[in-house]
Coordinates of C-alpha atoms (C1' of nucleotides) in Angstrom, one line a residue:
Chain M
X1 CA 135.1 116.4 112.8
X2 CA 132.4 118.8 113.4
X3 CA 134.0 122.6 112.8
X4 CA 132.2 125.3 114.6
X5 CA 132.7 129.0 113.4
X6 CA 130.4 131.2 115.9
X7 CA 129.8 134.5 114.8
X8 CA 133.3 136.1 115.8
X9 CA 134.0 137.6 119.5
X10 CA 130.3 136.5 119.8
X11 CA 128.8 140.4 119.3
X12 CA 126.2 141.2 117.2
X13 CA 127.2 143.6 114.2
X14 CA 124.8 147.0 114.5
X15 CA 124.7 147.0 110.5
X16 CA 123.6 143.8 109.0
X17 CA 127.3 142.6 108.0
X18 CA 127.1 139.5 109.3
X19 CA 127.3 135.9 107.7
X20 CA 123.2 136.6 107.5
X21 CA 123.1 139.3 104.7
X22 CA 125.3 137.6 102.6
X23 CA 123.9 133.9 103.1
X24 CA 122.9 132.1 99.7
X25 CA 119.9 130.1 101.3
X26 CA 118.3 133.0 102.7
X27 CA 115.7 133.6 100.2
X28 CA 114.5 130.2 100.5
X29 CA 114.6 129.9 104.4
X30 CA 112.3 131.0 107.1
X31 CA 114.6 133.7 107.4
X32 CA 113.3 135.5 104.4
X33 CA 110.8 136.6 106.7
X34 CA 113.1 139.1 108.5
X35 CA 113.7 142.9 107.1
X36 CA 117.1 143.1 106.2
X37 CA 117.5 144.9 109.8
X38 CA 116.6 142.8 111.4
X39 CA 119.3 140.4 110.4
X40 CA 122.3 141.5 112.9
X41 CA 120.2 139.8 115.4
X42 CA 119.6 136.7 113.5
X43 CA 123.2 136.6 113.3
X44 CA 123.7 136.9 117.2
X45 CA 121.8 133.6 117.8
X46 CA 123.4 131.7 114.5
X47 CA 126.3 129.1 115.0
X48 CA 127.3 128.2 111.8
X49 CA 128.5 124.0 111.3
X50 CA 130.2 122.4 108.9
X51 CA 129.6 119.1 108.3
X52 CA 131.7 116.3 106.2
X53 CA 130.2 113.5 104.4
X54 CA 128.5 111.3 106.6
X55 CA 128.6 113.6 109.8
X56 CA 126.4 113.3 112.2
X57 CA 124.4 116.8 113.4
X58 CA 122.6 114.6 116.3
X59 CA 121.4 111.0 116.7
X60 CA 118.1 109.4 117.8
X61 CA 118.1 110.2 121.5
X62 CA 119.7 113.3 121.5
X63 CA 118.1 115.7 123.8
X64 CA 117.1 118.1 121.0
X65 CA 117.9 122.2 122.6
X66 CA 118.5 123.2 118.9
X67 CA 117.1 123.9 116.1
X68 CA 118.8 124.0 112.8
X69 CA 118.8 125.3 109.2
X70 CA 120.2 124.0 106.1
X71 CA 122.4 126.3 104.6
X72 CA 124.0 124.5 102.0
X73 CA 124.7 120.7 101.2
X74 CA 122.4 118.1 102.0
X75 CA 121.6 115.8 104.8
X76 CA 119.5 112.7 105.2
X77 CA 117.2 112.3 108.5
X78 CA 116.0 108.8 109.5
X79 CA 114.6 106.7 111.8
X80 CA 115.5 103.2 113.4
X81 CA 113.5 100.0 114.7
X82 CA 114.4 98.0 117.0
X83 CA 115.5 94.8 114.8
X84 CA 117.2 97.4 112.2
X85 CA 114.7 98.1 110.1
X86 CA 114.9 101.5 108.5
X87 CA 113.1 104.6 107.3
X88 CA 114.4 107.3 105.7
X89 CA 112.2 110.3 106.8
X90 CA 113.7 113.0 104.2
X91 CA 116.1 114.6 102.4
X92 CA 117.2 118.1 103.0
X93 CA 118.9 120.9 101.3
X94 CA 119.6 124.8 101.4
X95 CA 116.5 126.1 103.1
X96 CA 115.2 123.3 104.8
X97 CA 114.8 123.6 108.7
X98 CA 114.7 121.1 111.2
X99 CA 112.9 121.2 114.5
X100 CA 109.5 122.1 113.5
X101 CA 108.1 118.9 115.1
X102 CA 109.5 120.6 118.2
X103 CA 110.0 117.7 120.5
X104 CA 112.3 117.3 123.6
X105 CA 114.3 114.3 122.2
X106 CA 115.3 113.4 118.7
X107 CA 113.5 110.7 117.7
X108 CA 115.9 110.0 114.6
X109 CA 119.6 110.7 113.1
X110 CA 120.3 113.2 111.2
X111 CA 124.0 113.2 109.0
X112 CA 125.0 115.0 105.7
X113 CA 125.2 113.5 102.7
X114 CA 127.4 115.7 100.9
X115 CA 129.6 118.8 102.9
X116 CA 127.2 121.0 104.1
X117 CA 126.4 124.1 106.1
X118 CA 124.0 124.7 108.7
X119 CA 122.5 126.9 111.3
X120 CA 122.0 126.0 114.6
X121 CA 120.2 127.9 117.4
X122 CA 119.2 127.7 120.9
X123 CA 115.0 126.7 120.8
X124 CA 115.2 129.6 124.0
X125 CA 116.8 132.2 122.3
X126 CA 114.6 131.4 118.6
X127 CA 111.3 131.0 120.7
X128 CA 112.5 134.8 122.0
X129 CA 113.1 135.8 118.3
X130 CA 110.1 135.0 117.6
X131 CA 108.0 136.6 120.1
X132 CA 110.1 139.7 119.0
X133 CA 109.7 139.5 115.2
X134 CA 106.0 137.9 114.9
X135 CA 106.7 137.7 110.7
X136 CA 109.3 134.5 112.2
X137 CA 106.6 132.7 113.2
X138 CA 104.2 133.4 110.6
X139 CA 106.8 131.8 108.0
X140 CA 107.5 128.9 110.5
X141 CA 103.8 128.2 110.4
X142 CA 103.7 128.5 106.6
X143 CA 106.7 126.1 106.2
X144 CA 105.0 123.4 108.6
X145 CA 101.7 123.8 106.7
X146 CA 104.0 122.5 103.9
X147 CA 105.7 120.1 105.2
X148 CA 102.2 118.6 105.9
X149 CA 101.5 118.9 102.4
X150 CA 104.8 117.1 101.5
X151 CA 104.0 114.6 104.1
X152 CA 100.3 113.6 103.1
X153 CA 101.5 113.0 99.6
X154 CA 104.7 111.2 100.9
X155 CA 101.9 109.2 102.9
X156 CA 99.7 108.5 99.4
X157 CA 102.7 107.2 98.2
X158 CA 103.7 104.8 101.0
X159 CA 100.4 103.2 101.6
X160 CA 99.1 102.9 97.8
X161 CA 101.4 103.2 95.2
X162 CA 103.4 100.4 93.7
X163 CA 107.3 100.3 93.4
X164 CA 107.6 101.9 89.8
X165 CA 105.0 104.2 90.9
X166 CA 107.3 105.2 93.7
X167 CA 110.6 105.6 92.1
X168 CA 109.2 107.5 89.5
X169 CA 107.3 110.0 91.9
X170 CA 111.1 110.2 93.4
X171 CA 112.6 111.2 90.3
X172 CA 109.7 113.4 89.4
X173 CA 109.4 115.2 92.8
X174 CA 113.3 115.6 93.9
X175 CA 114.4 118.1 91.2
X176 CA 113.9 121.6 92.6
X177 CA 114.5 120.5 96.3
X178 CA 118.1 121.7 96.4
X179 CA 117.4 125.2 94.7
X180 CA 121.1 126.0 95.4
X181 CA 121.8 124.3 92.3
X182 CA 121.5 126.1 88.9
X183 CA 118.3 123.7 88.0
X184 CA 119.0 122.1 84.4
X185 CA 115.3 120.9 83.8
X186 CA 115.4 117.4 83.2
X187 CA 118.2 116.8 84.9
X188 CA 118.1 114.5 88.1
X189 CA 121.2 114.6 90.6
X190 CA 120.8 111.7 93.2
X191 CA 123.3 112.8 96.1
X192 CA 122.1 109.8 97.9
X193 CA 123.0 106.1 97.6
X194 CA 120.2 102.8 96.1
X195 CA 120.1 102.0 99.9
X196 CA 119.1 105.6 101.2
X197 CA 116.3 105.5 98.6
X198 CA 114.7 102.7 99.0
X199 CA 114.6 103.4 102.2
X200 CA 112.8 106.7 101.6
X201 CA 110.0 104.8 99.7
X202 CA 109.2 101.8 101.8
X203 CA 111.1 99.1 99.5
X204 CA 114.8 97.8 98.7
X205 CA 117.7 98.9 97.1
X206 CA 117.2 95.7 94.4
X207 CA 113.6 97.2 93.8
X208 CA 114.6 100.6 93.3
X209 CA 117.2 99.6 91.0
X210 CA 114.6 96.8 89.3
X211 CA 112.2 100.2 88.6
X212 CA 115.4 102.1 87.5
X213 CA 116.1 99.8 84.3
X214 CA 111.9 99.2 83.7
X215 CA 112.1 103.3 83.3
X216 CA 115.4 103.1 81.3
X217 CA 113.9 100.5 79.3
X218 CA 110.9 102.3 78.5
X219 CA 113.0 104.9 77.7
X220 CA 111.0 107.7 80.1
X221 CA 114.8 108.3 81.7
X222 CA 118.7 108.0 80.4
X223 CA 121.2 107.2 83.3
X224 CA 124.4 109.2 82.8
X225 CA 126.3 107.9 85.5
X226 CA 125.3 107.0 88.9
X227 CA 124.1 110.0 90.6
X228 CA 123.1 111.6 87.2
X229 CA 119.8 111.1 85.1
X230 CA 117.9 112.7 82.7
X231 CA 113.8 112.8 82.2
X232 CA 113.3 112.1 78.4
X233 CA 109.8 111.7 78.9
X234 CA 108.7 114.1 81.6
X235 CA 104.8 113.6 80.9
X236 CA 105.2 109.9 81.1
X237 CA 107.4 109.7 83.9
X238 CA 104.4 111.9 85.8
X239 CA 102.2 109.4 84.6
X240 CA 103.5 106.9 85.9
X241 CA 104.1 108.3 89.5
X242 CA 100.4 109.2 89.7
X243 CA 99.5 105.5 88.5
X244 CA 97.5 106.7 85.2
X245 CA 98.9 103.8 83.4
Chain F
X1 CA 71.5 117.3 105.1
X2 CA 74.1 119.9 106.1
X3 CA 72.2 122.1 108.9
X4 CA 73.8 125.6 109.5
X5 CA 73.3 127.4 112.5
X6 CA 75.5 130.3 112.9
X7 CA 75.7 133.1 115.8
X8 CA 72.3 134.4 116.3
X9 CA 71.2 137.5 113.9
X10 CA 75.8 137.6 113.5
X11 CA 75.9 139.5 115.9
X12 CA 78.6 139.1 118.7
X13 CA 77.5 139.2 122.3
X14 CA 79.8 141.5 125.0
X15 CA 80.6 139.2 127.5
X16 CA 81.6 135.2 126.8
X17 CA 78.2 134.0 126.7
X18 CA 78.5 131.8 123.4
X19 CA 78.5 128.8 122.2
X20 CA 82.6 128.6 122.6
X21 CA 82.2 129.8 126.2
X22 CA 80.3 126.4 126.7
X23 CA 82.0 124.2 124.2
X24 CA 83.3 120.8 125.3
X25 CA 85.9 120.7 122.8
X26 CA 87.4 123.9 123.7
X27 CA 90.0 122.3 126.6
X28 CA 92.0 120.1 123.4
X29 CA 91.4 122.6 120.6
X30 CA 93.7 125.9 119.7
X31 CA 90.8 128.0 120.8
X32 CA 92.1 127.2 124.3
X33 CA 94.8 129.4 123.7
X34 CA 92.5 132.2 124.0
X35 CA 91.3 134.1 127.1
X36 CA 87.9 134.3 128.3
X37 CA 87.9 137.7 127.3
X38 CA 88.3 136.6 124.0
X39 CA 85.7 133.6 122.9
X40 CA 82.8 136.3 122.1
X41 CA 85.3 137.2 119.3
X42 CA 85.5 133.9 118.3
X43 CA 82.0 133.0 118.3
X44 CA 81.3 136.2 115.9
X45 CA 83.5 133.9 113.1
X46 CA 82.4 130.3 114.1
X47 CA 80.0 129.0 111.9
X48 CA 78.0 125.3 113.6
X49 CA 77.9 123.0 111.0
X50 CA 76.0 119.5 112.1
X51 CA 76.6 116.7 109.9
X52 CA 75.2 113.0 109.7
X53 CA 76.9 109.7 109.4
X54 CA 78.2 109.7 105.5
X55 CA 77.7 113.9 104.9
X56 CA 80.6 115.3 103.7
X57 CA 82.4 118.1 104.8
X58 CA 84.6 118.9 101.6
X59 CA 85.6 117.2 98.5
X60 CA 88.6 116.8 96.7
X61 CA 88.8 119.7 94.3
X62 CA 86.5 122.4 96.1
X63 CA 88.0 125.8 96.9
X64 CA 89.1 125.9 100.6
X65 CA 88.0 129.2 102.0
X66 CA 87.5 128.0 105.2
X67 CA 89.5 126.1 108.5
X68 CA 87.4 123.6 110.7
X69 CA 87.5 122.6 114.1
X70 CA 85.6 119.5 115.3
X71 CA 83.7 119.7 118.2
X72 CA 82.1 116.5 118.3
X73 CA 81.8 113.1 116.6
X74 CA 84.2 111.7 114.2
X75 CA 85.1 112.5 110.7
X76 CA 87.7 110.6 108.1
X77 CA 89.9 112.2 105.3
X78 CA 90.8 110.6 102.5
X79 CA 92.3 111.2 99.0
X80 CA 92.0 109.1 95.7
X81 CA 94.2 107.9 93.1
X82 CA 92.9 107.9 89.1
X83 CA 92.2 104.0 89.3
X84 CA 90.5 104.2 92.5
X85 CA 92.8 103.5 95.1
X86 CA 92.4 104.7 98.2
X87 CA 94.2 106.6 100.9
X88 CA 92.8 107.3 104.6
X89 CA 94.6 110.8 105.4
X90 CA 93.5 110.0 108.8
X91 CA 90.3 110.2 111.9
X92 CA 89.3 113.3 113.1
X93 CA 87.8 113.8 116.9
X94 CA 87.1 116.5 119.0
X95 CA 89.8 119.3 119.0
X96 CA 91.1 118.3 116.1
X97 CA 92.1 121.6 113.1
X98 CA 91.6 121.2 109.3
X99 CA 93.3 123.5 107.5
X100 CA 97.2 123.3 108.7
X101 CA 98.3 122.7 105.7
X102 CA 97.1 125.8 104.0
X103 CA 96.7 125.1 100.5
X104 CA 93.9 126.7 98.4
X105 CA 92.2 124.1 96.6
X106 CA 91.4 120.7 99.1
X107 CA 93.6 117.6 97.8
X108 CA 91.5 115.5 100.1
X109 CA 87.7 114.3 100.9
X110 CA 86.1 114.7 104.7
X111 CA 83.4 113.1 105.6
X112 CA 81.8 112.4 108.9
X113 CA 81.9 108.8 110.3
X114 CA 79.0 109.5 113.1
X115 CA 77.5 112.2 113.5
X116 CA 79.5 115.3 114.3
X117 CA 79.6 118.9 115.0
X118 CA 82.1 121.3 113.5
X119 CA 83.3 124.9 113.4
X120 CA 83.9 126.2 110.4
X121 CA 85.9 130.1 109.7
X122 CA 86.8 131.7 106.8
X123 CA 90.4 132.2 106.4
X124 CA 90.5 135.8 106.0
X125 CA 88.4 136.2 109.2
X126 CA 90.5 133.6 111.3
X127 CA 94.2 135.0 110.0
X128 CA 93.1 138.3 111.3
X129 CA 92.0 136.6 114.9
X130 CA 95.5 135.6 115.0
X131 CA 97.0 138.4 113.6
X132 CA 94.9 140.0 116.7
X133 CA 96.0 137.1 119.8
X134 CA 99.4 136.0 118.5
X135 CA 98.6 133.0 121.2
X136 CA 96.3 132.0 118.6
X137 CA 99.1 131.3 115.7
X138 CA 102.0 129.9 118.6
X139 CA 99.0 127.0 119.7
X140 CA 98.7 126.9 115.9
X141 CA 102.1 126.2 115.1
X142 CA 102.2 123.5 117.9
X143 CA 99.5 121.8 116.7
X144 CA 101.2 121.8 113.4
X145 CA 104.2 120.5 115.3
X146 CA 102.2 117.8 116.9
X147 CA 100.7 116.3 114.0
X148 CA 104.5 116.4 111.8
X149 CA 105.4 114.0 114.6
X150 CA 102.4 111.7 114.0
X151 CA 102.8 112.2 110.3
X152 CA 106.5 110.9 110.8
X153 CA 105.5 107.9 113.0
X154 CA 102.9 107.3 110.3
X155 CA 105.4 106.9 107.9
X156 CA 107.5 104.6 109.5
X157 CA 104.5 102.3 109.6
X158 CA 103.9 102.8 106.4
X159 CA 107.3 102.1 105.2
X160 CA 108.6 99.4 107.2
X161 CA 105.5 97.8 109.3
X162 CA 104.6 94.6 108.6
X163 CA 100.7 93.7 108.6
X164 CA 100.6 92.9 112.1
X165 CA 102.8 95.4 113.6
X166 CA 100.6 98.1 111.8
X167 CA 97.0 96.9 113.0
X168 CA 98.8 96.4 116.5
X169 CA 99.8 100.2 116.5
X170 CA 96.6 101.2 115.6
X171 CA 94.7 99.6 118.2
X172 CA 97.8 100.8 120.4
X173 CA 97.2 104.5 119.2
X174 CA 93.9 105.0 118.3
X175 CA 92.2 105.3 122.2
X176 CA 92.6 109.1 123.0
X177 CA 92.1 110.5 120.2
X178 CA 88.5 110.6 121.1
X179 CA 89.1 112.7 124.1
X180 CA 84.7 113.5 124.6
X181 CA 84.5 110.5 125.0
X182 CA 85.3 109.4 129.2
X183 CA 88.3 106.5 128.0
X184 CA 87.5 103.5 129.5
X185 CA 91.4 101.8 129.5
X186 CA 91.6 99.1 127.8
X187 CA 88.4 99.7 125.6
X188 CA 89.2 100.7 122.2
X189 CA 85.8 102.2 120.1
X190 CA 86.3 101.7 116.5
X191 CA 83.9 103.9 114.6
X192 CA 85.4 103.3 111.6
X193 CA 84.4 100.4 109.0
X194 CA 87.7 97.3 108.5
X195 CA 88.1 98.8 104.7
X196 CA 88.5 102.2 106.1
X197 CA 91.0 100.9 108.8
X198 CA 92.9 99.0 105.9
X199 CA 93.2 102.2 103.7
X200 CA 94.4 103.9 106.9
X201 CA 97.3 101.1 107.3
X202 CA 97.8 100.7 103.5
X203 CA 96.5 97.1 103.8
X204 CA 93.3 95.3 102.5
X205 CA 90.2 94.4 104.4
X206 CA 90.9 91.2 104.7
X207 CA 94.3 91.5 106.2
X208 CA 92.9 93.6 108.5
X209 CA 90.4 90.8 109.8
X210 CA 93.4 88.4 110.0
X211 CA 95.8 90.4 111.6
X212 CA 92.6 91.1 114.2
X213 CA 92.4 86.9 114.4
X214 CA 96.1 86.8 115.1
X215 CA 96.1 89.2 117.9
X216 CA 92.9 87.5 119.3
X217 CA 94.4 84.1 119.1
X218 CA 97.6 84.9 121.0
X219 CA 95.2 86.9 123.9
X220 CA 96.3 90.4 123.4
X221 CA 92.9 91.4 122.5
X222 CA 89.4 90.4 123.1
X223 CA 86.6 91.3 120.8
X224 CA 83.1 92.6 122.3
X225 CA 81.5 93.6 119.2
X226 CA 82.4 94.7 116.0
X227 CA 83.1 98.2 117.1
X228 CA 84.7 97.5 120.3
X229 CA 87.8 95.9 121.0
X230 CA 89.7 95.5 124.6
X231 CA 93.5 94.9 125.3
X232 CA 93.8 92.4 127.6
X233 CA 98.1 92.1 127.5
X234 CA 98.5 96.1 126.7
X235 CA 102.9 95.7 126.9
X236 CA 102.4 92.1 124.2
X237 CA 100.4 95.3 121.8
X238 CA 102.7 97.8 122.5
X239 CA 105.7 95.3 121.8
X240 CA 104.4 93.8 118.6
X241 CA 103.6 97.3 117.0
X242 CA 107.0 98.4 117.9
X243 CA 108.3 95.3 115.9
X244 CA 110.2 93.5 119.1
X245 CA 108.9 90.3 118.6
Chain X
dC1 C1' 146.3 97.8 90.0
dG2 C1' 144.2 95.6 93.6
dT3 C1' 140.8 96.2 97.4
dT4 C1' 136.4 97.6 98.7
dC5 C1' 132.1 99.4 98.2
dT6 C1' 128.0 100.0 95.5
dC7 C1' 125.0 98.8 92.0
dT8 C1' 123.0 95.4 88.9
dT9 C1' 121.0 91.2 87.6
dG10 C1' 119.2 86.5 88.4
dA11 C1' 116.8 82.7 91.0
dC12 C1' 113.8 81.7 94.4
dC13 C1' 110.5 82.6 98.1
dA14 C1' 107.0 84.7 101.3
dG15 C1' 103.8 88.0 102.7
dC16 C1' 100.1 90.1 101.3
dA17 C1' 96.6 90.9 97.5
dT18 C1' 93.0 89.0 94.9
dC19 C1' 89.1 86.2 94.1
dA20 C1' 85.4 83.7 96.1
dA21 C1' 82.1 82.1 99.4
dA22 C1' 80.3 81.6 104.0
dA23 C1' 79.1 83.8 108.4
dT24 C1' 77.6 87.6 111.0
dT25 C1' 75.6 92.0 111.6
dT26 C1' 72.5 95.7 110.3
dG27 C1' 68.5 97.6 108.4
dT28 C1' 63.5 97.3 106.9
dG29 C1' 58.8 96.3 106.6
dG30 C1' 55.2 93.5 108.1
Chain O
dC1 C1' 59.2 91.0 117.5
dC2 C1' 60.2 88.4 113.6
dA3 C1' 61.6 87.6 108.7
dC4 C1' 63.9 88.9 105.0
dA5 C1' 67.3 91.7 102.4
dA6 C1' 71.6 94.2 102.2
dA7 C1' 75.9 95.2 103.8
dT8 C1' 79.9 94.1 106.4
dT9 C1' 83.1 90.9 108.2
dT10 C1' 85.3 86.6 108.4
dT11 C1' 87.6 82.7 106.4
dG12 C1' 89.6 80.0 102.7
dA13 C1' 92.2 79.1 98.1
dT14 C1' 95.3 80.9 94.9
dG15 C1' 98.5 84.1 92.6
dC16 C1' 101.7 88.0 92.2
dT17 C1' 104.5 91.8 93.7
dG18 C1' 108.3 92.7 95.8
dG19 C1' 111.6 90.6 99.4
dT20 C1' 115.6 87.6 100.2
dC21 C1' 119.7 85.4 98.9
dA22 C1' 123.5 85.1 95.9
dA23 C1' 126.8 86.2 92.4
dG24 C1' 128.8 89.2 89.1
dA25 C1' 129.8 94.0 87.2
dG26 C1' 131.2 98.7 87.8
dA27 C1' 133.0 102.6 90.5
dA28 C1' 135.8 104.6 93.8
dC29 C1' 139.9 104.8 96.5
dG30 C1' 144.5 104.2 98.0

DNA sequence: CGTTCTCTTGACCAGCATCAAAATTTGTGG
DNA sequence: CCACAAATTTTGATGCTGGTCAAGAGAACG
């Protein structure tokens, strides 16, 4: 089940004691934004979740009064047509926030893929944050400008680039998403399953594992166990993912 | 060629009698967010740029100094691979921003599709506007929010669409973006050539003119010229781009 | 150690791409 | 306004990438 651990007797701390000053993900959060004073009241609005492998934080329909941000873990978002089809939007981790598309309803799911940590607050009581602390919405704009980014190349790669292009780009671009993780460089952790990522790149789990072995084969990556590879041939496999081949 | 025509002798008038005070756009752009009171300051940083069918706007590589806002017309971005393959980023009308995603150096081409008018600011200039009328940056941010949500239904198409069900949303979608334009229902303009529709939908040319035959054949569409379609069974479109056939 | 789930591999097939040519539209100069 | 040239779109024939179906190999869990 889903634990809730509010910020005890619900009062804000005058000093910045809370969970806030001492949370791991805050340098790589929106958060950042906020002088270090300023974080008793960023504490005040924060319910801190756990979630369990496969938990849901809301579903497709929801009516969406939160918004949320990825403390530790990771979750996958996705989205569902009609006959079953499915899309993977993202992956997220330590730092990620959710909500910047800032519509009324969730329009897809959201569960964790690993145990994970997150904060959620009330869109009222952010928006009010925000029009207290201006730097907030300054950093919420820079984030969305990224996400933009992300999603124009995410775009590239869905409407032009072959399968091996694809999972390549994947295994090229996912390193340094959690940045929780003491990053060995070369090192690929895949907390998600065949399934999840093929559904993040527009193809199937047979495809993605197909592209697996033709990179294995041409030795760019070594496979140490499921959720575990390693780039032997970092300029290759970037070649590959921007189709210079 | 590119004509320039900015404020008169740059010098901004005291009460809103510019060019934004008049401008058509204004109602769907950010700069509604401002006051009255306000526009003469904008029209002191708005630069008119005119361009013809075919001018560009930026190119892929050049140093991005400047935001836009269209004011007029239609322009397309699109990015490259190495071999040539193509990406449409997407159609810009009236109201539309460039420049959400903030990065330094433009990843992308724009070009204008007919001809079009454009307001062009340099960043420093604009980022102290909204530093100045914090309304500016909150429309900002939800116009950033806006097009996350189109970027994510994008994707969907992208990844899981089928040839049909893609050309069927875009004919769904595309009407309304034009919002200068007084929207006939029913009528959907399509300024844009079939190879730059198909790089849009991640598709070729040609199975963009036989997804276009399908739809005609079945009587959801009816085709007046090459540039100008009308739905004639509006729920068959909307149900076939949704995939619930 | 067996059950179950996920991943891998193989065989076959379909949707869309590619190649090619005809039809239509657009543009240009007389 | 017409005739010709160029560009775009449509339509057809064929092939390939990646999807589908199916079976076997590993992992994970109790």
């Amino acid at each position: 089940m889903l634990t809730l651990s509010g910020t005890p007797f619900g009062c804000a701390q005058r000093r910045a004691t809370g969970l806030c000053a001492r949370c791991e993900a805050r340098p790589f959060s929106v958060c950042a934004s906020l002088a270090a004073d300023d974080l008793d009241r960023l504490d005040a609005l924060a319910e801190r979740l756990t979630l369990q492998p496969g938990e849901t934080l809301f579903r497709d329909g929801d009516s969406a009064g939160h918004l949320f941000n990825v403390t530790s873990g990771s979750l996958r978002t996705y989205r569902l047509m009609a006959d079953g089809r499915r899309h993977v939007t993202g992956f997220l981790f330590a730092g990620d926030f959710i909500g910047l598309t800032g519509e009324a309803v969730h329009r897809s799911c959201a569960e964790a893929m690993e145990p994970a940590t997150v904060c959620r607050f009330r869109k009222t009581e952010w928006r009010a944050l925000m029009d207290a602390r201006r730097v907030l919405e300054t950093a919420l704009l820079a984030r969305a400008a990224r996400e933009l980014t992300a999603a124009a190349d995410h775009a590239l790669l869905l409407a032009r680039k072959t399968a091996l292009e694809r999972v390549a780009s994947f295994l090229r671009d996912l390193p340094g998403s959690d940045r929780l993780r003491p990053e060995t460089p070369g090192h690929v952790r895949l907390p998600m399953t065949r399934t999840e990522i093929a559904d993040y790149l527009g193809v199937t789990l047979e495809t993605v594992s197909r592209s697996l072995r033709r990179l294995k084969c041409q030795g760019v990556i070594r496979q140490l166990s499921l959720t575990e590879m390693v780039v032997e041939k970092p300029a290759a496999l970037s070649a590959i993912a921007d189709g210079e081949v």
